[in-house]
Amino acid sequence: MRAEAIRHAALAAVCACTLVAGGCTSVPRATNELEAARDVYRSAAANPQVQARAPVELELAERDLRDAENLHSADAAPARVAHFAYLAAQRARIAMKTAELRAAEASYAMANEQRDRLQLELDSRASAASSSGGQTSQPAPVAPAQPTLNAPPAQPAYSAPAPR
Amino acid sequence: MPYMACKGCTDRSDLQRSFRLALGLGALALGLGACSSMPRPDPQIDAARAAVSKAQPVVLQDGSMELRVAQYKLARAEQDAERGDYTNARIYAEQAQVDADYARAIAENARVERAAADANLGVRRLQDQLDRRAK
């Protein structure tokens, strides 16, 4: 009877130790990946240019980050959490790059408008000078050829995710 | 405790039969679970293929590393799907899609930024000509 009691006590002690050790050592969770994804998403979401120029891409990143957070809270397999965290981080990067792209497109369009306006002014000054001087003046030096985007305009830099 | 529960089972062959039945049911449940919960990720692989195809003509230099990663992951997704490992196939396909999209965004952005820089240079040259004429 006494030996039985000792055995039970020893078993209880072993169980308690296992539980304590289990609590102390961290269960592998995809915390690093999730933290990295949160950081990338935060910098994308905090950028007003991204909010204004790439809201759809930002929303896709937010959706994946939410999925990663939910899986993490539900103690899902670390690989699944890491996967959604990766998708969220990449989509946040896509959102930032897309915002830069749209800003560059706007800058390109503005530069072309300005170039046309300046070229017109240069031509009109040249013709005014030639009519007042009564001589055939050389046409205004030709401005550098208008740079063209040698490929079709950029398409949205995301493809629709496959249904889950 | 499982031992206590089976104390009543005196017949050894009964025990073995129960064990085999449980094993069979477990295997069936696992098989059915695998089939129903993870279908072949063809939509994800198709989406990844489309994203890689869309990126390939655009990515020449900038984003080429990201595109290579996407191509590698797409190949892995196809291999895993062939082997019946649908879980990994899906993960690789979804990652290949975002990697290809990212590669394309990098390449498009670099191309348009270069064009915008050229356009702005043209504007500055015209402005200089106008300034010279004004003097």
PDB file of C-alpha atoms in Angstrom:
ATOM      1  CA  MET A   1       0.000   0.000   0.000  1.00  0.00           C
ATOM      2  CA  ARG A   2       2.832   2.314   0.983  1.00  0.00           C
ATOM      3  CA  ALA A   3       4.789   1.385  -2.151  1.00  0.00           C
ATOM      4  CA  GLU A   4       1.671   2.116  -4.204  1.00  0.00           C
ATOM      5  CA  ALA A   5       1.379   5.569  -2.626  1.00  0.00           C
ATOM      6  CA  ILE A   6       5.034   6.296  -3.312  1.00  0.00           C
ATOM      7  CA  ARG A   7       4.598   5.190  -6.913  1.00  0.00           C
ATOM      8  CA  HIS A   8       1.580   7.488  -7.351  1.00  0.00           C
ATOM      9  CA  ALA A   9       3.445  10.399  -5.804  1.00  0.00           C
ATOM     10  CA  ALA A  10       6.426   9.794  -8.095  1.00  0.00           C
ATOM     11  CA  LEU A  11       4.113   9.617 -11.102  1.00  0.00           C
ATOM     12  CA  ALA A  12       2.420  12.858 -10.078  1.00  0.00           C
ATOM     13  CA  ALA A  13       5.816  14.515  -9.650  1.00  0.00           C
ATOM     14  CA  VAL A  14       6.927  13.352 -13.098  1.00  0.00           C
ATOM     15  CA  CYS A  15       3.694  14.678 -14.629  1.00  0.00           C
ATOM     16  CA  ALA A  16       4.065  17.999 -12.829  1.00  0.00           C
ATOM     17  CA  CYS A  17       7.685  18.325 -13.980  1.00  0.00           C
ATOM     18  CA  THR A  18       6.690  17.546 -17.541  1.00  0.00           C
ATOM     19  CA  LEU A  19       3.943  20.163 -17.426  1.00  0.00           C
ATOM     20  CA  VAL A  20       6.240  22.790 -15.917  1.00  0.00           C
ATOM     21  CA  ALA A  21       8.999  22.004 -18.408  1.00  0.00           C
ATOM     22  CA  GLY A  22       6.468  22.119 -21.222  1.00  0.00           C
ATOM     23  CA  GLY A  23       5.290  25.494 -20.040  1.00  0.00           C
ATOM     24  CA  CYS A  24       8.802  26.875 -19.817  1.00  0.00           C
ATOM     25  CA  THR A  25      10.199  25.626 -23.092  1.00  0.00           C
ATOM     26  CA  SER A  26       8.502  27.389 -25.951  1.00  0.00           C
ATOM     27  CA  VAL A  27       6.361  25.308 -28.238  1.00  0.00           C
ATOM     28  CA  PRO A  28       7.581  25.930 -31.807  1.00  0.00           C
ATOM     29  CA  ARG A  29       5.319  28.658 -33.126  1.00  0.00           C
ATOM     30  CA  ALA A  30       5.829  30.731 -36.245  1.00  0.00           C
ATOM     31  CA  THR A  31       6.336  33.861 -34.172  1.00  0.00           C
ATOM     32  CA  ASN A  32       9.319  35.175 -36.121  1.00  0.00           C
ATOM     33  CA  GLU A  33       7.595  34.953 -39.486  1.00  0.00           C
ATOM     34  CA  LEU A  34       4.458  36.528 -38.077  1.00  0.00           C
ATOM     35  CA  GLU A  35       6.400  39.336 -36.450  1.00  0.00           C
ATOM     36  CA  ALA A  36       8.264  40.004 -39.704  1.00  0.00           C
ATOM     37  CA  ALA A  37       4.977  40.072 -41.628  1.00  0.00           C
ATOM     38  CA  ARG A  38       3.456  42.466 -39.090  1.00  0.00           C
ATOM     39  CA  ASP A  39       6.469  44.791 -39.523  1.00  0.00           C
ATOM     40  CA  VAL A  40       6.272  44.823 -43.331  1.00  0.00           C
ATOM     41  CA  TYR A  41       2.505  45.309 -43.271  1.00  0.00           C
ATOM     42  CA  ARG A  42       2.789  48.104 -40.685  1.00  0.00           C
ATOM     43  CA  SER A  43       5.264  50.052 -42.816  1.00  0.00           C
ATOM     44  CA  ALA A  44       3.054  49.607 -45.887  1.00  0.00           C
ATOM     45  CA  ALA A  45      -0.132  50.609 -44.075  1.00  0.00           C
ATOM     46  CA  ALA A  46       1.522  53.629 -42.467  1.00  0.00           C
ATOM     47  CA  ASN A  47       2.613  54.995 -45.842  1.00  0.00           C
ATOM     48  CA  PRO A  48       0.006  57.481 -47.145  1.00  0.00           C
ATOM     49  CA  GLN A  49       1.198  56.882 -50.693  1.00  0.00           C
ATOM     50  CA  VAL A  50       0.426  53.160 -50.368  1.00  0.00           C
ATOM     51  CA  GLN A  51      -2.989  53.925 -48.880  1.00  0.00           C
ATOM     52  CA  ALA A  52      -3.789  56.248 -51.756  1.00  0.00           C
ATOM     53  CA  ARG A  53      -2.217  54.437 -54.694  1.00  0.00           C
ATOM     54  CA  ALA A  54      -2.400  50.729 -53.822  1.00  0.00           C
ATOM     55  CA  PRO A  55      -5.447  50.195 -51.578  1.00  0.00           C
ATOM     56  CA  VAL A  56      -6.449  46.896 -53.192  1.00  0.00           C
ATOM     57  CA  GLU A  57      -2.976  45.400 -52.808  1.00  0.00           C
ATOM     58  CA  LEU A  58      -2.847  46.610 -49.196  1.00  0.00           C
ATOM     59  CA  GLU A  59      -6.215  45.020 -48.487  1.00  0.00           C
ATOM     60  CA  LEU A  60      -5.000  41.663 -49.845  1.00  0.00           C
ATOM     61  CA  ALA A  61      -1.980  41.893 -47.542  1.00  0.00           C
ATOM     62  CA  GLU A  62      -4.226  42.703 -44.606  1.00  0.00           C
ATOM     63  CA  ARG A  63      -6.435  39.694 -45.367  1.00  0.00           C
ATOM     64  CA  ASP A  64      -3.483  37.304 -45.351  1.00  0.00           C
ATOM     65  CA  LEU A  65      -2.083  38.834 -42.186  1.00  0.00           C
ATOM     66  CA  ARG A  66      -5.480  38.428 -40.514  1.00  0.00           C
ATOM     67  CA  ASP A  67      -5.522  34.754 -41.562  1.00  0.00           C
ATOM     68  CA  ALA A  68      -2.017  34.274 -40.143  1.00  0.00           C
ATOM     69  CA  GLU A  69      -3.014  35.961 -36.870  1.00  0.00           C
ATOM     70  CA  ASN A  70      -6.162  33.841 -36.570  1.00  0.00           C
ATOM     71  CA  LEU A  71      -4.248  30.619 -37.214  1.00  0.00           C
ATOM     72  CA  HIS A  72      -1.606  31.687 -34.692  1.00  0.00           C
ATOM     73  CA  SER A  73      -4.277  32.382 -32.055  1.00  0.00           C
ATOM     74  CA  ALA A  74      -5.874  29.014 -32.772  1.00  0.00           C
ATOM     75  CA  ASP A  75      -2.501  27.278 -32.254  1.00  0.00           C
ATOM     76  CA  ALA A  76      -2.510  25.988 -35.818  1.00  0.00           C
ATOM     77  CA  ALA A  77       0.531  24.226 -37.255  1.00  0.00           C
ATOM     78  CA  PRO A  78       3.501  26.641 -37.309  1.00  0.00           C
ATOM     79  CA  ALA A  79       4.081  25.885 -40.997  1.00  0.00           C
ATOM     80  CA  ARG A  80       0.578  27.122 -41.843  1.00  0.00           C
ATOM     81  CA  VAL A  81       1.034  30.292 -39.803  1.00  0.00           C
ATOM     82  CA  ALA A  82       4.428  30.879 -41.435  1.00  0.00           C
ATOM     83  CA  HIS A  83       2.887  30.368 -44.883  1.00  0.00           C
ATOM     84  CA  PHE A  84       0.174  32.979 -44.395  1.00  0.00           C
ATOM     85  CA  ALA A  85       2.681  35.307 -42.763  1.00  0.00           C
ATOM     86  CA  TYR A  86       4.885  34.944 -45.869  1.00  0.00           C
ATOM     87  CA  LEU A  87       1.950  35.698 -48.176  1.00  0.00           C
ATOM     88  CA  ALA A  88       1.038  38.753 -46.078  1.00  0.00           C
ATOM     89  CA  ALA A  89       4.603  40.083 -46.131  1.00  0.00           C
ATOM     90  CA  GLN A  90       4.971  39.578 -49.892  1.00  0.00           C
ATOM     91  CA  ARG A  91       1.606  41.235 -50.568  1.00  0.00           C
ATOM     92  CA  ALA A  92       2.584  44.187 -48.371  1.00  0.00           C
ATOM     93  CA  ARG A  93       5.818  44.494 -50.409  1.00  0.00           C
ATOM     94  CA  ILE A  94       3.766  44.319 -53.611  1.00  0.00           C
ATOM     95  CA  ALA A  95       1.547  47.120 -52.266  1.00  0.00           C
ATOM     96  CA  MET A  96       4.589  49.309 -51.593  1.00  0.00           C
ATOM     97  CA  LYS A  97       6.130  48.604 -54.997  1.00  0.00           C
ATOM     98  CA  THR A  98       2.797  49.249 -56.713  1.00  0.00           C
ATOM     99  CA  ALA A  99       2.478  52.605 -54.959  1.00  0.00           C
ATOM    100  CA  GLU A 100       5.978  53.530 -56.179  1.00  0.00           C
ATOM    101  CA  LEU A 101       5.054  52.376 -59.681  1.00  0.00           C
ATOM    102  CA  ARG A 102       1.906  54.501 -59.789  1.00  0.00           C
ATOM    103  CA  ALA A 103       3.818  57.502 -58.481  1.00  0.00           C
ATOM    104  CA  ALA A 104       6.391  56.981 -61.253  1.00  0.00           C
ATOM    105  CA  GLU A 105       3.583  56.737 -63.833  1.00  0.00           C
ATOM    106  CA  ALA A 106       2.140  60.011 -62.577  1.00  0.00           C
ATOM    107  CA  SER A 107       5.569  61.651 -62.723  1.00  0.00           C
ATOM    108  CA  TYR A 108       6.078  60.347 -66.270  1.00  0.00           C
ATOM    109  CA  ALA A 109       2.699  61.694 -67.429  1.00  0.00           C
ATOM    110  CA  MET A 110       3.363  65.065 -65.813  1.00  0.00           C
ATOM    111  CA  ALA A 111       6.826  65.329 -67.388  1.00  0.00           C
ATOM    112  CA  ASN A 112       5.362  64.615 -70.820  1.00  0.00           C
ATOM    113  CA  GLU A 113       2.698  67.293 -70.424  1.00  0.00           C
ATOM    114  CA  GLN A 114       5.343  69.773 -69.320  1.00  0.00           C
ATOM    115  CA  ARG A 115       7.573  68.809 -72.220  1.00  0.00           C
ATOM    116  CA  ASP A 116       4.749  69.397 -74.735  1.00  0.00           C
ATOM    117  CA  ARG A 117       4.002  72.781 -73.209  1.00  0.00           C
ATOM    118  CA  LEU A 118       7.668  73.853 -73.282  1.00  0.00           C
ATOM    119  CA  GLN A 119       8.113  72.609 -76.846  1.00  0.00           C
ATOM    120  CA  LEU A 120       5.084  74.652 -77.928  1.00  0.00           C
ATOM    121  CA  GLU A 121       6.486  77.737 -76.233  1.00  0.00           C
ATOM    122  CA  LEU A 122       9.878  77.197 -77.832  1.00  0.00           C
ATOM    123  CA  ASP A 123       8.270  76.851 -81.289  1.00  0.00           C
ATOM    124  CA  SER A 124       6.148  79.962 -80.873  1.00  0.00           C
ATOM    125  CA  ARG A 125       9.159  82.000 -79.730  1.00  0.00           C
ATOM    126  CA  ALA A 126      11.144  80.764 -82.714  1.00  0.00           C
ATOM    127  CA  SER A 127       8.398  81.734 -85.163  1.00  0.00           C
ATOM    128  CA  ALA A 128       7.935  85.132 -83.448  1.00  0.00           C
ATOM    129  CA  ALA A 129      11.667  85.793 -83.710  1.00  0.00           C
ATOM    130  CA  SER A 130      11.739  84.823 -87.384  1.00  0.00           C
ATOM    131  CA  SER A 131       8.740  87.033 -88.301  1.00  0.00           C
ATOM    132  CA  SER A 132      10.101  90.094 -86.438  1.00  0.00           C
ATOM    133  CA  GLY A 133      13.632  89.639 -87.818  1.00  0.00           C
ATOM    134  CA  GLY A 134      12.383  89.138 -91.378  1.00  0.00           C
ATOM    135  CA  GLN A 135      14.712  86.284 -91.858  1.00  0.00           C
ATOM    136  CA  THR A 136      14.281  82.606 -92.092  1.00  0.00           C
ATOM    137  CA  SER A 137      15.519  81.417 -88.812  1.00  0.00           C
ATOM    138  CA  GLN A 138      16.532  77.973 -88.007  1.00  0.00           C
ATOM    139  CA  PRO A 139      13.783  76.028 -86.338  1.00  0.00           C
ATOM    140  CA  ALA A 140      14.164  75.614 -82.628  1.00  0.00           C
ATOM    141  CA  PRO A 141      16.578  72.887 -81.751  1.00  0.00           C
ATOM    142  CA  VAL A 142      14.705  69.728 -81.529  1.00  0.00           C
ATOM    143  CA  ALA A 143      14.172  68.597 -78.028  1.00  0.00           C
ATOM    144  CA  PRO A 144      15.280  65.136 -77.152  1.00  0.00           C
ATOM    145  CA  ALA A 145      12.883  62.552 -78.414  1.00  0.00           C
ATOM    146  CA  GLN A 146      10.010  62.009 -76.091  1.00  0.00           C
ATOM    147  CA  PRO A 147      10.848  59.011 -73.998  1.00  0.00           C
ATOM    148  CA  THR A 148       8.295  56.362 -74.390  1.00  0.00           C
ATOM    149  CA  LEU A 149       7.403  53.501 -72.214  1.00  0.00           C
ATOM    150  CA  ASN A 150       8.433  50.725 -74.551  1.00  0.00           C
ATOM    151  CA  ALA A 151       5.892  48.308 -73.200  1.00  0.00           C
ATOM    152  CA  PRO A 152       2.182  48.496 -72.517  1.00  0.00           C
ATOM    153  CA  PRO A 153       1.172  50.464 -69.425  1.00  0.00           C
ATOM    154  CA  ALA A 154       1.691  48.649 -66.197  1.00  0.00           C
ATOM    155  CA  GLN A 155      -1.102  46.367 -65.146  1.00  0.00           C
ATOM    156  CA  PRO A 156      -2.179  45.969 -61.543  1.00  0.00           C
ATOM    157  CA  ALA A 157       0.734  44.248 -59.881  1.00  0.00           C
ATOM    158  CA  TYR A 158      -1.270  41.514 -58.294  1.00  0.00           C
ATOM    159  CA  SER A 159      -3.145  38.550 -59.592  1.00  0.00           C
ATOM    160  CA  ALA A 160      -6.393  37.486 -58.056  1.00  0.00           C
ATOM    161  CA  PRO A 161      -5.684  34.880 -55.414  1.00  0.00           C
ATOM    162  CA  ALA A 162      -7.233  31.505 -56.094  1.00  0.00           C
ATOM    163  CA  PRO A 163     -10.337  30.849 -54.011  1.00  0.00           C
ATOM    164  CA  ARG A 164      -9.610  29.200 -50.654  1.00  0.00           C
TER     165      ARG A 164
ATOM    166  CA  MET B   1      -6.596   3.232 -18.175  1.00  0.00           C
ATOM    167  CA  PRO B   2      -7.224   1.616 -21.551  1.00  0.00           C
ATOM    168  CA  TYR B   3      -5.996  -1.600 -19.899  1.00  0.00           C
ATOM    169  CA  MET B   4      -8.698  -1.357 -17.193  1.00  0.00           C
ATOM    170  CA  ALA B   5     -11.394  -0.811 -19.791  1.00  0.00           C
ATOM    171  CA  CYS B   6     -10.392  -4.029 -21.558  1.00  0.00           C
ATOM    172  CA  LYS B   7     -10.201  -6.129 -18.435  1.00  0.00           C
ATOM    173  CA  GLY B   8     -13.569  -7.615 -19.309  1.00  0.00           C
ATOM    174  CA  CYS B   9     -12.302  -8.840 -22.645  1.00  0.00           C
ATOM    175  CA  THR B  10     -11.203 -12.267 -21.637  1.00  0.00           C
ATOM    176  CA  ASP B  11     -11.081 -13.718 -25.137  1.00  0.00           C
ATOM    177  CA  ARG B  12      -7.744 -12.884 -26.727  1.00  0.00           C
ATOM    178  CA  SER B  13      -9.066 -13.233 -30.295  1.00  0.00           C
ATOM    179  CA  ASP B  14     -11.839 -10.697 -29.480  1.00  0.00           C
ATOM    180  CA  LEU B  15      -9.182  -8.248 -28.403  1.00  0.00           C
ATOM    181  CA  GLN B  16      -7.189  -8.751 -31.579  1.00  0.00           C
ATOM    182  CA  ARG B  17     -10.297  -8.378 -33.727  1.00  0.00           C
ATOM    183  CA  SER B  18     -11.259  -5.145 -31.971  1.00  0.00           C
ATOM    184  CA  PHE B  19      -7.745  -3.850 -32.385  1.00  0.00           C
ATOM    185  CA  ARG B  20      -7.687  -4.644 -36.104  1.00  0.00           C
ATOM    186  CA  LEU B  21     -11.105  -3.042 -36.570  1.00  0.00           C
ATOM    187  CA  ALA B  22     -10.020   0.110 -34.771  1.00  0.00           C
ATOM    188  CA  LEU B  23      -6.861   0.227 -36.854  1.00  0.00           C
ATOM    189  CA  GLY B  24      -8.819  -0.183 -40.078  1.00  0.00           C
ATOM    190  CA  LEU B  25     -11.362   2.476 -39.126  1.00  0.00           C
ATOM    191  CA  GLY B  26      -8.575   4.830 -38.155  1.00  0.00           C
ATOM    192  CA  ALA B  27      -6.838   4.349 -41.489  1.00  0.00           C
ATOM    193  CA  LEU B  28     -10.135   4.837 -43.331  1.00  0.00           C
ATOM    194  CA  ALA B  29     -10.893   7.997 -41.379  1.00  0.00           C
ATOM    195  CA  LEU B  30      -7.428   9.331 -42.116  1.00  0.00           C
ATOM    196  CA  GLY B  31      -7.783   8.474 -45.789  1.00  0.00           C
ATOM    197  CA  LEU B  32     -11.217  10.046 -46.065  1.00  0.00           C
ATOM    198  CA  GLY B  33     -10.069  13.067 -44.090  1.00  0.00           C
ATOM    199  CA  ALA B  34      -7.103  13.564 -46.408  1.00  0.00           C
ATOM    200  CA  CYS B  35      -9.301  13.244 -49.486  1.00  0.00           C
ATOM    201  CA  SER B  36     -12.071  15.557 -48.345  1.00  0.00           C
ATOM    202  CA  SER B  37      -9.998  18.245 -46.629  1.00  0.00           C
ATOM    203  CA  MET B  38      -7.288  18.712 -49.246  1.00  0.00           C
ATOM    204  CA  PRO B  39      -8.358  18.583 -52.868  1.00  0.00           C
ATOM    205  CA  ARG B  40      -5.748  18.767 -55.616  1.00  0.00           C
ATOM    206  CA  PRO B  41      -4.722  22.459 -55.670  1.00  0.00           C
ATOM    207  CA  ASP B  42      -5.204  22.942 -59.417  1.00  0.00           C
ATOM    208  CA  PRO B  43      -6.705  26.469 -59.126  1.00  0.00           C
ATOM    209  CA  GLN B  44      -3.708  27.589 -57.063  1.00  0.00           C
ATOM    210  CA  ILE B  45      -1.229  26.003 -59.496  1.00  0.00           C
ATOM    211  CA  ASP B  46      -3.038  27.565 -62.473  1.00  0.00           C
ATOM    212  CA  ALA B  47      -2.985  30.967 -60.768  1.00  0.00           C
ATOM    213  CA  ALA B  48       0.736  30.597 -60.065  1.00  0.00           C
ATOM    214  CA  ARG B  49       1.421  29.576 -63.689  1.00  0.00           C
ATOM    215  CA  ALA B  50      -0.515  32.619 -64.920  1.00  0.00           C
ATOM    216  CA  ALA B  51       1.384  34.947 -62.588  1.00  0.00           C
ATOM    217  CA  VAL B  52       4.753  33.531 -63.669  1.00  0.00           C
ATOM    218  CA  SER B  53       3.797  33.775 -67.376  1.00  0.00           C
ATOM    219  CA  LYS B  54       2.693  37.365 -66.860  1.00  0.00           C
ATOM    220  CA  ALA B  55       5.940  38.265 -65.129  1.00  0.00           C
ATOM    221  CA  GLN B  56       8.342  36.534 -67.555  1.00  0.00           C
ATOM    222  CA  PRO B  57       8.164  39.041 -70.460  1.00  0.00           C
ATOM    223  CA  VAL B  58       8.353  42.006 -68.101  1.00  0.00           C
ATOM    224  CA  VAL B  59      11.178  40.857 -65.849  1.00  0.00           C
ATOM    225  CA  LEU B  60      14.494  41.288 -67.609  1.00  0.00           C
ATOM    226  CA  GLN B  61      16.877  42.380 -64.916  1.00  0.00           C
ATOM    227  CA  ASP B  62      15.082  43.971 -62.003  1.00  0.00           C
ATOM    228  CA  GLY B  63      13.059  41.349 -60.146  1.00  0.00           C
ATOM    229  CA  SER B  64      14.828  38.470 -61.866  1.00  0.00           C
ATOM    230  CA  MET B  65      15.863  36.881 -58.580  1.00  0.00           C
ATOM    231  CA  GLU B  66      12.289  36.985 -57.296  1.00  0.00           C
ATOM    232  CA  LEU B  67      11.065  35.489 -60.567  1.00  0.00           C
ATOM    233  CA  ARG B  68      13.568  32.633 -60.287  1.00  0.00           C
ATOM    234  CA  VAL B  69      12.261  31.907 -56.783  1.00  0.00           C
ATOM    235  CA  ALA B  70       8.700  31.920 -58.148  1.00  0.00           C
ATOM    236  CA  GLN B  71       9.648  29.532 -60.972  1.00  0.00           C
ATOM    237  CA  TYR B  72      11.347  27.180 -58.535  1.00  0.00           C
ATOM    238  CA  LYS B  73       8.302  27.170 -56.241  1.00  0.00           C
ATOM    239  CA  LEU B  74       5.945  26.589 -59.164  1.00  0.00           C
ATOM    240  CA  ALA B  75       8.033  23.593 -60.249  1.00  0.00           C
ATOM    241  CA  ARG B  76       7.935  22.252 -56.673  1.00  0.00           C
ATOM    242  CA  ALA B  77       4.162  22.751 -56.551  1.00  0.00           C
ATOM    243  CA  GLU B  78       3.743  20.762 -59.764  1.00  0.00           C
ATOM    244  CA  GLN B  79       6.023  17.973 -58.516  1.00  0.00           C
ATOM    245  CA  ASP B  80       4.289  17.774 -55.133  1.00  0.00           C
ATOM    246  CA  ALA B  81       0.874  17.697 -56.795  1.00  0.00           C
ATOM    247  CA  GLU B  82       2.034  14.825 -59.002  1.00  0.00           C
ATOM    248  CA  ARG B  83       3.243  12.962 -55.929  1.00  0.00           C
ATOM    249  CA  GLY B  84      -0.078  13.535 -54.191  1.00  0.00           C
ATOM    250  CA  ASP B  85       1.322  15.889 -51.567  1.00  0.00           C
ATOM    251  CA  TYR B  86      -1.448  18.444 -52.011  1.00  0.00           C
ATOM    252  CA  THR B  87      -0.701  20.347 -48.825  1.00  0.00           C
ATOM    253  CA  ASN B  88       2.813  21.283 -49.891  1.00  0.00           C
ATOM    254  CA  ALA B  89       1.752  21.716 -53.519  1.00  0.00           C
ATOM    255  CA  ARG B  90      -0.762  24.323 -52.461  1.00  0.00           C
ATOM    256  CA  ILE B  91       1.711  26.152 -50.231  1.00  0.00           C
ATOM    257  CA  TYR B  92       4.325  26.267 -53.016  1.00  0.00           C
ATOM    258  CA  ALA B  93       1.737  27.374 -55.589  1.00  0.00           C
ATOM    259  CA  GLU B  94       0.389  30.211 -53.434  1.00  0.00           C
ATOM    260  CA  GLN B  95       3.891  31.426 -52.650  1.00  0.00           C
ATOM    261  CA  ALA B  96       4.953  31.166 -56.300  1.00  0.00           C
ATOM    262  CA  GLN B  97       2.021  33.394 -57.248  1.00  0.00           C
ATOM    263  CA  VAL B  98       2.909  36.197 -54.821  1.00  0.00           C
ATOM    264  CA  ASP B  99       6.615  35.912 -55.648  1.00  0.00           C
ATOM    265  CA  ALA B 100       5.856  36.276 -59.372  1.00  0.00           C
ATOM    266  CA  ASP B 101       3.569  39.236 -58.689  1.00  0.00           C
ATOM    267  CA  TYR B 102       6.295  40.845 -56.619  1.00  0.00           C
ATOM    268  CA  ALA B 103       8.887  40.240 -59.361  1.00  0.00           C
ATOM    269  CA  ARG B 104       6.576  41.883 -61.895  1.00  0.00           C
ATOM    270  CA  ALA B 105       5.921  44.868 -59.613  1.00  0.00           C
ATOM    271  CA  ILE B 106       9.682  45.372 -59.169  1.00  0.00           C
ATOM    272  CA  ALA B 107      10.331  45.171 -62.924  1.00  0.00           C
ATOM    273  CA  GLU B 108       7.411  47.436 -63.909  1.00  0.00           C
ATOM    274  CA  ASN B 109       8.408  49.977 -61.311  1.00  0.00           C
ATOM    275  CA  ALA B 110      12.043  50.060 -62.471  1.00  0.00           C
ATOM    276  CA  ARG B 111      10.959  50.456 -66.109  1.00  0.00           C
ATOM    277  CA  VAL B 112       8.534  53.312 -65.430  1.00  0.00           C
ATOM    278  CA  GLU B 113      10.962  55.051 -63.071  1.00  0.00           C
ATOM    279  CA  ARG B 114      13.629  55.025 -65.806  1.00  0.00           C
ATOM    280  CA  ALA B 115      11.125  56.403 -68.345  1.00  0.00           C
ATOM    281  CA  ALA B 116      10.035  59.122 -65.910  1.00  0.00           C
ATOM    282  CA  ALA B 117      13.680  60.075 -65.254  1.00  0.00           C
ATOM    283  CA  ASP B 118      14.278  60.351 -69.037  1.00  0.00           C
ATOM    284  CA  ALA B 119      11.140  62.459 -69.471  1.00  0.00           C
ATOM    285  CA  ASN B 120      12.209  64.792 -66.692  1.00  0.00           C
ATOM    286  CA  LEU B 121      15.653  65.131 -68.269  1.00  0.00           C
ATOM    287  CA  GLY B 122      13.969  66.131 -71.546  1.00  0.00           C
ATOM    288  CA  VAL B 123      11.956  68.768 -69.707  1.00  0.00           C
ATOM    289  CA  ARG B 124      15.091  70.228 -68.122  1.00  0.00           C
ATOM    290  CA  ARG B 125      16.814  70.433 -71.538  1.00  0.00           C
ATOM    291  CA  LEU B 126      13.857  72.255 -73.072  1.00  0.00           C
ATOM    292  CA  GLN B 127      13.730  74.612 -70.121  1.00  0.00           C
ATOM    293  CA  ASP B 128      17.449  75.368 -70.614  1.00  0.00           C
ATOM    294  CA  GLN B 129      16.843  76.167 -74.303  1.00  0.00           C
ATOM    295  CA  LEU B 130      14.020  78.511 -73.386  1.00  0.00           C
ATOM    296  CA  ASP B 131      16.186  80.200 -70.772  1.00  0.00           C
ATOM    297  CA  ARG B 132      19.013  80.684 -73.290  1.00  0.00           C
ATOM    298  CA  ARG B 133      16.607  82.247 -75.795  1.00  0.00           C
ATOM    299  CA  ALA B 134      15.206  84.574 -73.161  1.00  0.00           C
ATOM    300  CA  LYS B 135      18.666  86.041 -72.500  1.00  0.00           C
TER     301      LYS B 135
END
